[in-house]
XYZ file of C-alpha atoms in Angstrom:
558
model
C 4.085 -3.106 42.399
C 7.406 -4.017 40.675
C 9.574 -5.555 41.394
C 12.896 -3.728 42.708
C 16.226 -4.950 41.303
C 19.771 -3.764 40.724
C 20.919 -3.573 37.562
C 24.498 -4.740 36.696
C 27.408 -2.891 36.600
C 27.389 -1.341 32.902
C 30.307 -2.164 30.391
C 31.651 -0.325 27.154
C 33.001 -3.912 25.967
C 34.823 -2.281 23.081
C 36.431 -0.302 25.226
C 37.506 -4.158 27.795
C 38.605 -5.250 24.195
C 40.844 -2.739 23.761
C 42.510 -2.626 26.919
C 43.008 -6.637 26.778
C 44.477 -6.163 23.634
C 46.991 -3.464 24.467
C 48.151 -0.753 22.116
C 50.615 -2.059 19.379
C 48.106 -3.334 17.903
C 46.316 -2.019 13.990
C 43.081 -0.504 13.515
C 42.242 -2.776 11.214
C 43.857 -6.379 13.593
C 41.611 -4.599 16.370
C 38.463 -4.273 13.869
C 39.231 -8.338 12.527
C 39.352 -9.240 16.973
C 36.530 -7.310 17.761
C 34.494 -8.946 15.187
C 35.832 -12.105 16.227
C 34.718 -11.954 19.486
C 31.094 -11.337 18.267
C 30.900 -13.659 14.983
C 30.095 -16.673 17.029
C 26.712 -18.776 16.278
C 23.589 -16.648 16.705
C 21.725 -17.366 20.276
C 18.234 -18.421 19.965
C 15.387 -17.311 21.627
C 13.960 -20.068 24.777
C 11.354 -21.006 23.922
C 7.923 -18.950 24.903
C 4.758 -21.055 25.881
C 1.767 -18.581 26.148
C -0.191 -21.165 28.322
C 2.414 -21.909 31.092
C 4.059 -18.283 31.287
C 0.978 -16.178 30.402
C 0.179 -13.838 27.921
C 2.260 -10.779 26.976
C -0.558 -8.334 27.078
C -3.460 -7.769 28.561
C -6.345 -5.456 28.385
C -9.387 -4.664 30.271
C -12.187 -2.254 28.940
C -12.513 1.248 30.520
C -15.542 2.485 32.442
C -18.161 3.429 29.984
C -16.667 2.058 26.962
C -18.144 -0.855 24.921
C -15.700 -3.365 22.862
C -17.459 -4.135 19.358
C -14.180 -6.260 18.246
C -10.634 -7.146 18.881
C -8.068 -8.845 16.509
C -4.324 -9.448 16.815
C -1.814 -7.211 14.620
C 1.207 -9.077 15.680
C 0.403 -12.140 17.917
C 1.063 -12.973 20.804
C 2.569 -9.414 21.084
C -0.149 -6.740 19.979
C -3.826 -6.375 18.881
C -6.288 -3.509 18.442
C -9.699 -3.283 20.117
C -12.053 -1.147 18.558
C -14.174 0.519 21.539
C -17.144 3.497 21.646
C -19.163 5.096 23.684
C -22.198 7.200 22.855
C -20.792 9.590 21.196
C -17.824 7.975 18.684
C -15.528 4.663 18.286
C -12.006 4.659 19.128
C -9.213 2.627 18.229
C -7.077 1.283 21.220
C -3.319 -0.204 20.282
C -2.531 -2.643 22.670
C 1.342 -3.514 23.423
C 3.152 -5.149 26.128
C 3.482 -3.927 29.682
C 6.670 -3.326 30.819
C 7.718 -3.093 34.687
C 10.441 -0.734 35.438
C 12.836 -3.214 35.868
C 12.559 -4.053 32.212
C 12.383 -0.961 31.267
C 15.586 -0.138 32.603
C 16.820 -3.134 30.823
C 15.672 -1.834 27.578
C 17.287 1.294 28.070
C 20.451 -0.181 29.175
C 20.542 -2.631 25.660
C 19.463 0.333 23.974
C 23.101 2.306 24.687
C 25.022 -0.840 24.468
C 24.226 -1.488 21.416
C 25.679 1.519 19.703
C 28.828 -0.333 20.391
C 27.583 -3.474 18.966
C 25.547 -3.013 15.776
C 28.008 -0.636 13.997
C 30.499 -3.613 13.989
C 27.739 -6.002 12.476
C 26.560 -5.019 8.769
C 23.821 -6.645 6.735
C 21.086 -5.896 4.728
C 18.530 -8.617 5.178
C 15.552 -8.188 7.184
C 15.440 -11.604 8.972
C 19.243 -11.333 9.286
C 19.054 -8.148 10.926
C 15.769 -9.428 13.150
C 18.018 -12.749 13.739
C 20.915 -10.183 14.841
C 19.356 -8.180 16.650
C 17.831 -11.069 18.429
C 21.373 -12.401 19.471
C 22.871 -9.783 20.394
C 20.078 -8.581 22.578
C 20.608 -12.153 24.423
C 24.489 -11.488 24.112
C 23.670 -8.555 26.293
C 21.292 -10.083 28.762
C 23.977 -12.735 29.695
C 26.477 -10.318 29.851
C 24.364 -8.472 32.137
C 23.604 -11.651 34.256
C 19.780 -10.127 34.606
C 17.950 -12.880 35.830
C 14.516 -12.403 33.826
C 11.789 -14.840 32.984
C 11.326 -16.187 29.235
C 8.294 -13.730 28.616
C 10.034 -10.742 29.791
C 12.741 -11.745 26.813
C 9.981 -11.635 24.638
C 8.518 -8.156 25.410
C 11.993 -6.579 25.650
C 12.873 -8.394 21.788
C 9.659 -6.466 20.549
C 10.497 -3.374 21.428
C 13.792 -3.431 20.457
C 11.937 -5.061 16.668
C 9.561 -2.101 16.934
C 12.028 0.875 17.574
C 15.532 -0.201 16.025
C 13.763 -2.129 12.890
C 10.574 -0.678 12.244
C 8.663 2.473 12.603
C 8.591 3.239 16.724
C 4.690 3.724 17.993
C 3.124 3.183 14.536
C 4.518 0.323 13.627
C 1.895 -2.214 14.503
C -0.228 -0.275 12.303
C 1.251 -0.972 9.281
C 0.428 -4.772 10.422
C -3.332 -4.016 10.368
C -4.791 -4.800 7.310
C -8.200 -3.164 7.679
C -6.440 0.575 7.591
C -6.011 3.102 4.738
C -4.697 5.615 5.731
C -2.288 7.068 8.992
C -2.597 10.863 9.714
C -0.572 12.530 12.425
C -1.912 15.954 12.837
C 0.407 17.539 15.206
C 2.048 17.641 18.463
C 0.308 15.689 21.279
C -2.744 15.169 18.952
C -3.886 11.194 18.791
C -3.169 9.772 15.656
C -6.505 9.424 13.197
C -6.443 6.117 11.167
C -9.412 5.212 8.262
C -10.207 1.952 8.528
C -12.198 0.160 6.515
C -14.928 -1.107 8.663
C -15.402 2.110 11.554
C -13.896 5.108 8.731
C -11.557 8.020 10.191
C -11.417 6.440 14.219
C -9.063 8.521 16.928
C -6.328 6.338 18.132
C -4.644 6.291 21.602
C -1.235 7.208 19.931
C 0.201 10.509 20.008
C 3.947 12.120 20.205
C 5.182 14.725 22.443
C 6.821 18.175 20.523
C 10.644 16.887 20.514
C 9.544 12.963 19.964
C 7.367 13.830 17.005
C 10.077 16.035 15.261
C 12.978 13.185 15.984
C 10.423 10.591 14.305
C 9.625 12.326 11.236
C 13.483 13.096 10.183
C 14.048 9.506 11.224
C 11.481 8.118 9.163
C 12.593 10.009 6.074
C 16.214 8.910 6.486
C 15.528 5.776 6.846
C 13.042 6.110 3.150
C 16.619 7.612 2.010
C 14.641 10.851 1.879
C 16.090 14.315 3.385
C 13.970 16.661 5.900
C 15.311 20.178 7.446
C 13.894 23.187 8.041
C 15.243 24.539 4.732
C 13.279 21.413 3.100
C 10.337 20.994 5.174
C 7.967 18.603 3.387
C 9.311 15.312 1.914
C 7.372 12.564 -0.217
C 8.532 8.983 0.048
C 7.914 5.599 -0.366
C 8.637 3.195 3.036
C 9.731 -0.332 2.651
C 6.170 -2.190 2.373
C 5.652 0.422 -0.902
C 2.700 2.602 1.497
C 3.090 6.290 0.784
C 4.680 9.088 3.227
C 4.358 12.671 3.144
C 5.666 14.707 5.974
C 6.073 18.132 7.108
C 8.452 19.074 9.617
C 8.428 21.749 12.546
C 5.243 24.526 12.806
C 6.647 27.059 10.417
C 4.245 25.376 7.718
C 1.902 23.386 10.468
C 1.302 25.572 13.055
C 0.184 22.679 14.921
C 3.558 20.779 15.061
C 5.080 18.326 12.422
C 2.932 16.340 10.778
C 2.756 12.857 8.798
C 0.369 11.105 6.533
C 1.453 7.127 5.483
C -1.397 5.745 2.659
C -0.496 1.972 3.061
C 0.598 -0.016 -0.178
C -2.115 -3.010 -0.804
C 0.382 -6.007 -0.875
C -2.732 -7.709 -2.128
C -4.545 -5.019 -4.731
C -7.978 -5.313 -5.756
C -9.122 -6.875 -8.441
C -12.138 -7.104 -10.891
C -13.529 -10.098 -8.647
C -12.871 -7.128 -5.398
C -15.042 -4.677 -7.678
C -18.067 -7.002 -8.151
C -18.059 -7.859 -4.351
C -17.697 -4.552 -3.457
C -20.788 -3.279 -6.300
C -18.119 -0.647 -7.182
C -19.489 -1.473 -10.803
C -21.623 -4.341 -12.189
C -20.953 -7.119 -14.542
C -21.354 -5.649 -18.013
C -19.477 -2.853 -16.895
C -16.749 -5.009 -16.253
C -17.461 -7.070 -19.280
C -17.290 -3.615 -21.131
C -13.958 -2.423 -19.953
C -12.632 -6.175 -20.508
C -12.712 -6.062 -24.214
C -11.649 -2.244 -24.774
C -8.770 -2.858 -22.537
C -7.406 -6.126 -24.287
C -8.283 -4.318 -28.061
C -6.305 -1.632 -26.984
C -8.584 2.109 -26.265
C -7.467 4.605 -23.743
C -8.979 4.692 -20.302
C -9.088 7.653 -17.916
C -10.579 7.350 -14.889
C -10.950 10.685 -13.044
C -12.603 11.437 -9.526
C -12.730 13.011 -5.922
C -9.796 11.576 -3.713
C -9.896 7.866 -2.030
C -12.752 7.686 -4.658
C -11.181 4.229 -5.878
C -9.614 5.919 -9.240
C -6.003 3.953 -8.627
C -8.125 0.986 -7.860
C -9.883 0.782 -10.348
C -7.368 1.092 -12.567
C -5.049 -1.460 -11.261
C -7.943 -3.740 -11.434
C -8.691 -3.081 -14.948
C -5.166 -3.113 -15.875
C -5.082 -7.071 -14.720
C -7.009 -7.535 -18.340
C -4.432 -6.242 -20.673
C -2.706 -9.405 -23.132
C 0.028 -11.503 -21.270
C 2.469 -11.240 -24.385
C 1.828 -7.267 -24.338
C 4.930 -4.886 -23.478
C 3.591 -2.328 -20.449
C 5.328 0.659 -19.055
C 3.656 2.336 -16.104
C 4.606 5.433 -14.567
C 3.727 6.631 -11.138
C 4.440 9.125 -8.497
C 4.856 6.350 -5.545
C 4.534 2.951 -5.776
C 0.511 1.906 -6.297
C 0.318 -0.185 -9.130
C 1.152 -4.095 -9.205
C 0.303 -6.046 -11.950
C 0.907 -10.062 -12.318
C 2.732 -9.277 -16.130
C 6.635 -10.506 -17.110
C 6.954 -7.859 -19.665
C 6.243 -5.208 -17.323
C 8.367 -2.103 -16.844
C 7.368 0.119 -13.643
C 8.645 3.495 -13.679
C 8.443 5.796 -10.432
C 9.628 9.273 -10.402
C 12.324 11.065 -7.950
C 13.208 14.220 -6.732
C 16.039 16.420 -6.923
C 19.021 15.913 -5.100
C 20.040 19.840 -5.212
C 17.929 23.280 -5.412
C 18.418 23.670 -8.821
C 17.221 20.575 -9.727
C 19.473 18.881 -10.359
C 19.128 15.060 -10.837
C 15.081 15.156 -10.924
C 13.367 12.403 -12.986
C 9.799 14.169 -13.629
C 6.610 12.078 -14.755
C 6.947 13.829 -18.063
C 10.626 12.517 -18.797
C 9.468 8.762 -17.526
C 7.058 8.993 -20.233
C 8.869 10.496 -22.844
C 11.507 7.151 -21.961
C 8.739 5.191 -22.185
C 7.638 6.551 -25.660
C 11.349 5.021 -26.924
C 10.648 1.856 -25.410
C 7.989 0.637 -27.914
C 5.056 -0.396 -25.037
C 1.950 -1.624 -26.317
C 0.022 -0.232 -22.690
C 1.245 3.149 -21.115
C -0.167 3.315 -17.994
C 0.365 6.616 -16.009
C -0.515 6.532 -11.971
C -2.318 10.206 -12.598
C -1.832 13.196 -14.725
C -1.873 17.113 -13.561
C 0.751 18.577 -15.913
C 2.600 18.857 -19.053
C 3.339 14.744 -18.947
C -0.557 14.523 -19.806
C 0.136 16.484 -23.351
C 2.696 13.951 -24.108
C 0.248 11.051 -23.071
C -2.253 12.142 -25.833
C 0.554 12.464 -28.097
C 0.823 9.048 -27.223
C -2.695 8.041 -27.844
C -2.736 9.745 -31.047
C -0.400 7.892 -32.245
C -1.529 4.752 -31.617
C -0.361 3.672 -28.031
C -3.248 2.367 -25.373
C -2.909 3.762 -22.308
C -4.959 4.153 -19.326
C -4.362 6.637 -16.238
C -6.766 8.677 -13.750
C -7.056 12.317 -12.565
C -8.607 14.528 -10.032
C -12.120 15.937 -11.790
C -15.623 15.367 -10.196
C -17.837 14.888 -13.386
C -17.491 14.812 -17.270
C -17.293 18.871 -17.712
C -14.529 19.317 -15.056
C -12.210 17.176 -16.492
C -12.195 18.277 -20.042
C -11.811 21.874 -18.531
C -9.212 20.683 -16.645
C -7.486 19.066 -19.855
C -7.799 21.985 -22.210
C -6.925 24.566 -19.123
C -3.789 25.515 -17.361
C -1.265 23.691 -16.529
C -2.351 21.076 -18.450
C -3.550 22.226 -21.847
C -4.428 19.766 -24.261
C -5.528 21.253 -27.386
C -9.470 20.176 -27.825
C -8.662 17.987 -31.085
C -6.584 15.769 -29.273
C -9.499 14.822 -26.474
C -11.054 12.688 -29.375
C -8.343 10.370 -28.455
C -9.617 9.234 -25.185
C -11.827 6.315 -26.075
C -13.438 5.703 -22.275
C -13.979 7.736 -18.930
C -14.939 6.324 -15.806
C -16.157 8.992 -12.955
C -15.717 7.412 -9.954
C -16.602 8.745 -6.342
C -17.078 8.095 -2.984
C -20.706 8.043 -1.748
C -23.119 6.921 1.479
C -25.135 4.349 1.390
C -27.355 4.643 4.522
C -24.480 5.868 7.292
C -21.958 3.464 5.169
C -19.195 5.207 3.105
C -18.575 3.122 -0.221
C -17.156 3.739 -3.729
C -19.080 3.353 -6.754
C -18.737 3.965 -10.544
C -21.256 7.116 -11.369
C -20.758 6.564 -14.762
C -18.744 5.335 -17.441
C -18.691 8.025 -20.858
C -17.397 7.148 -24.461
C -15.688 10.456 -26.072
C -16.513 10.818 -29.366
C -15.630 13.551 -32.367
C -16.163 16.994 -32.252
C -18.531 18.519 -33.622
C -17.060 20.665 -36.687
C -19.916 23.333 -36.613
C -20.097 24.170 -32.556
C -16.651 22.756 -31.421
C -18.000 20.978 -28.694
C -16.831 17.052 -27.678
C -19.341 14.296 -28.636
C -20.086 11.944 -25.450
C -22.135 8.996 -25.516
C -23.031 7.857 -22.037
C -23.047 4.023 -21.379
C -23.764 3.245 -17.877
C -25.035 5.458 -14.844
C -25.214 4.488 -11.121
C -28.983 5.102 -9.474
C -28.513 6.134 -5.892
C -31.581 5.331 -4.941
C -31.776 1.888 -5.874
C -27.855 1.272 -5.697
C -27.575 0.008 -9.270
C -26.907 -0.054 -12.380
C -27.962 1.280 -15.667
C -27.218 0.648 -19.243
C -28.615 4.276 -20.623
C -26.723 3.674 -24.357
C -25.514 1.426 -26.605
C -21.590 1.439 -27.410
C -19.756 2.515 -30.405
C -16.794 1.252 -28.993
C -18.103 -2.506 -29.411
C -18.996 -1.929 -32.697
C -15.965 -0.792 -33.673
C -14.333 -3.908 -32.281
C -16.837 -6.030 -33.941
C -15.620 -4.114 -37.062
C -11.792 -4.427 -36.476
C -12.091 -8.138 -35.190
C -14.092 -9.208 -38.218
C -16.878 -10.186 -36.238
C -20.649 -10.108 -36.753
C -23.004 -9.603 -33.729
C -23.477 -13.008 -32.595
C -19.692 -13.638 -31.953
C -19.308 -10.270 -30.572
C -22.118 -11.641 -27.928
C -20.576 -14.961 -28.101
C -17.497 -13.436 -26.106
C -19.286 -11.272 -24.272
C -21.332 -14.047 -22.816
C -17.994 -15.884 -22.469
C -16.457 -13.031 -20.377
C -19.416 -12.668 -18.529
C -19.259 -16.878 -17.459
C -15.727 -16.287 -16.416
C -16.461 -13.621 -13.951
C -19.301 -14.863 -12.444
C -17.592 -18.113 -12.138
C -14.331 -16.543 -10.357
C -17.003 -14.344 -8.393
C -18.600 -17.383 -7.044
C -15.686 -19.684 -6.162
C -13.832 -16.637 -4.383
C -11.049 -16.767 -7.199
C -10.238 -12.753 -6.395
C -6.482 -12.634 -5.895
C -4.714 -10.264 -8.616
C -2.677 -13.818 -9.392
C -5.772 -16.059 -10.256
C -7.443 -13.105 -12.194
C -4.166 -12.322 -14.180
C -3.861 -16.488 -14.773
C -7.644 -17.024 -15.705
C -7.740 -13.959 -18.044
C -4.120 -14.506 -19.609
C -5.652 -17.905 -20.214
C -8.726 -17.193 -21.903
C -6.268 -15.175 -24.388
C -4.912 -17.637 -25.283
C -6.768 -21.199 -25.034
C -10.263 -19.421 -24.984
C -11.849 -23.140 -25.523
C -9.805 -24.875 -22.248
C -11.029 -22.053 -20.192
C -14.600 -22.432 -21.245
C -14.941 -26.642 -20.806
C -13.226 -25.795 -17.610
C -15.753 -23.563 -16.277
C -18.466 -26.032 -17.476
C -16.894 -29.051 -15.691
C -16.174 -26.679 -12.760
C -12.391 -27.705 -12.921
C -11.259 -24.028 -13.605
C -9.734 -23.247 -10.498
C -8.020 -26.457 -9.779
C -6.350 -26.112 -13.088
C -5.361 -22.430 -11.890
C -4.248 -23.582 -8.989
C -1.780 -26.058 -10.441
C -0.635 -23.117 -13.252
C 0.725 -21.798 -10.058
C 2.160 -24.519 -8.061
């Protein structure tokens, strides 16, 4: 049972200020004494010792539920157990429990300090955290509560949780096996897709009024605007994840809703795309030298089929000294380039308009900006005319798009709203179809093909394809159904005959597998080993031979 306190008598200390100071007094001398009195040197935590004052949360398994794991999110304060029964898994948040005594603490902190944050202004996450922190303790001692060193602790991370991050959710943005957060209405748990147990019901949900007070919170505090009048909002949160919500049941019958797809702080790589047998080696190998000689990549597919990952991976092999632009909706793309410029569009600030930066004026900016790469995060209207204006005339650019298969995404290029006259599809060079497929009762993402576009045909009109490599379901591989006129046109350009052109494929090839082998998969070492190679092909090769590669990687970056 808790315990039963009494709280302390409850102070408006601006309002004690004030009255000590009297009234002849400026706003602005009472603003300079107010801070004052708070702009001493910031308190700091006592220090907590899990062993001698226990842990901060605890957790026993339900009745007929089996734990198959449990991690931390934010330790010692939260972690997620992943339970199931026999009919499903479910994913249990766990967060410290707080007696009612410090609960009524909270609250009390919570309305004092309306009087003290306004008066303290900063920008800086740890400053804020460090503030908040101080204050919080400022409070306490004002309040004479006499409370033990983990109760401290459990109050500071809710007041972290709700005043500096993102209220219930916010421990899952700290997980790093989920996708994807979908709210689906009021009172509903929240689904998550994680990457081990797929789309898993949480033991998170909101009540009517708490869900609608979240969602306009959220947005305001992504600088974003949400109302009745302007009911669904995209944004981008702080860690670069994605947001889109829709407010009240006018649209959602079911109550407001929210989706967050979290931003990879770490993106996959080529090295990610081997492990994973998204694609093979000579696929890779393949896409390595088209990219760095310059020919235009689409890669098109279902969603969460891996398009944007695979072409943030892929993008890691363009030439260090080469000028990119890239141009996306929200935030996806992160590439380890100086000469990079990353362009994101934004929405109107009035009905009319007003103020809107489309995808199709980013790239006609970019078009003035003389890039060697234009990459675009995905096309679906009139920006993708002016990207094969920009192939055609001798920019490389790579980008994705929603399409299924070969047919459907020339019909969706030459149809409305896109409508790209059929001449200009001869200057795509590649197209990967990716898509999201089961393996067994596994969900994975693999390459189904990769397509060369060719001429057209001057009798029947139609688009020349030559298919290079197909994915067998059956066996899960690879196969290499046709030769590429792609390589021999580098071969051509490059002045090479066909042993060199081997010569560097078997050179790529060596690098991969070596990086592949010695776990070298972080976007940095790729960028650094392939940047390399450009350069001092030879030092990169007697490095892989003496197996000092990564050592000398390492030390590029220390």
């Amino acid at each position: 049972m808790d315990e039963v306190k009494e709280l302390p008598v409850k102070h408006n200390f601006i309002s004690d200020l004030l009255g000590k100071m009297g009234d002849n007094n400026s706003v602005s001398e009472i603003v300079k004494k107010v801070r004052s009195y708070y702009d001493k040197p910031l308190r700091a935590l006592p220090a907590y010792d899990q062993e001698k004052q226990g842990p901060l949360v605890e957790f026993v398994v339900p009745d007929g539920l089996k734990e198959i794991e449990r991690y931390w999110l934010q330790e010692p304060y939260t972690f997620a157990s992943i339970l199931e029964d026999r009919r499903t898994k479910y994913y249990r948040l766990v967060e410290p429990a707080l007696t009612k005594y410090e609960k009524e603490l909270l609250e009390r902190i919570y309305e004092d300090f309306q009087d003290i944050l306004v008066l303290n202004s900063t920008t800086s996450r740890f400053e804020k955290d460090a503030l908040l922190a101080d204050k919080a303790l400022f409070l306490l001692e004002r309040y004479k509560a006499e409370i033990s060193v983990s109760s401290i602790e459990k109050i500071l991370y809710y007041l972290r949780r709700n005043l500096l991050g993102y209220d219930k959710i916010n421990p899952l943005l700290y997980d790093p096996y989920i996708e994807d957060i979908s709210c689906d209405g009021v009172e509903i748990p929240i689904y998550i897709y994680h990457t081990k147990y797929f789309n898993i019901e949480s033991n998170i949900s909101f009540k009517e009024e708490e869900l609608d007070s979240f969602v306009i919170r959220m947005c305001q505090l992504n600088n974003k605007h949400i109302s009745v009048s302007q009911p669904i909002v995209d944004a981008t949160i702080h860690d670069g994840s994605r947001l889109q919500a829709i407010l009240g049941r006018e649209i959602t019958p079911r109550g407001s809703t929210f989706t967050i797809r979290k931003f990879r702080k770490d993106p996959i790589t080529p090295i990610d795309l081997l492990g994973f047998n998204t694609c093979d080696l000579e696929m890779l190998v393949y896409l390595w030298l088209a990219i760095e000689n310059g020919y235009n990549i689409l890669c098109a597919g279902g969603t969460a089929s891996g398009k944007t990952s695979m072409l943030n991976a892929t993008s890691l092999f363009m030439p260090s000294t080469a000028k990119i632009v890239s141009i996306e909706d929200t935030r996806e793309l992160l590439l380890y380039h100086n000469n990079w410029v990353s362009g994101i569009t934004r929405e109107s600030f009035a009905s009319d308009a007003t103020g809107e930066v489309s995808m199709y004026d980013l790239l006609r900016a970019a078009l003035r900006q003389r890039p060697d790469f234009i990459i675009v995060g995905e096309v679906r209207g009139n920006e993708a005319l002016t990207l094969f204006q920009a192939m055609s005339t001798g920019h490389a650019t790579s980008s994705t798009m929603h399409a299924g298969d070969v047919q459907t995404v020339i019909n969706r290029l030459t149809h409305e709203p896109i409508n790209v006259p059929q001449m200009m599809l001869q200057s795509l060079d590649v197209l990967c179809i990716q898509e999201q497929v089961y393996i067994g009762e596994k969900r994975v993402r693999r390459s189904r093909s990769f397509v060369e576009i060719l001429t057209i045909d001057p009798e029947t009109g139609d688009l020349g394809i030559n298919e290079l490599f197909s994915w067998e379901p059956s066996e899960d591989c690879f196969i290499r159904v046709g030769d590429s006129h792609i390589m021999q046109d580098i071969m051509h350009v490059r002045g090479w005959d066909a042993s060199q052109l081997k010569h560097e494929m078997e050179n790529r090839r060596k690098i991969l597998t070596y990086m592949y082998e010695n776990k070298m998969r972080s976007y940095i070492l790729v960028s650094l080993v392939v940047q390399t190679y450009q350069s001092y092909p030879k030092m990169v090769m007697e490095s892989i031979e003496n197996d000092t590669l990564q050592g000398m990687i390492q030390n590029m970056i220390a």
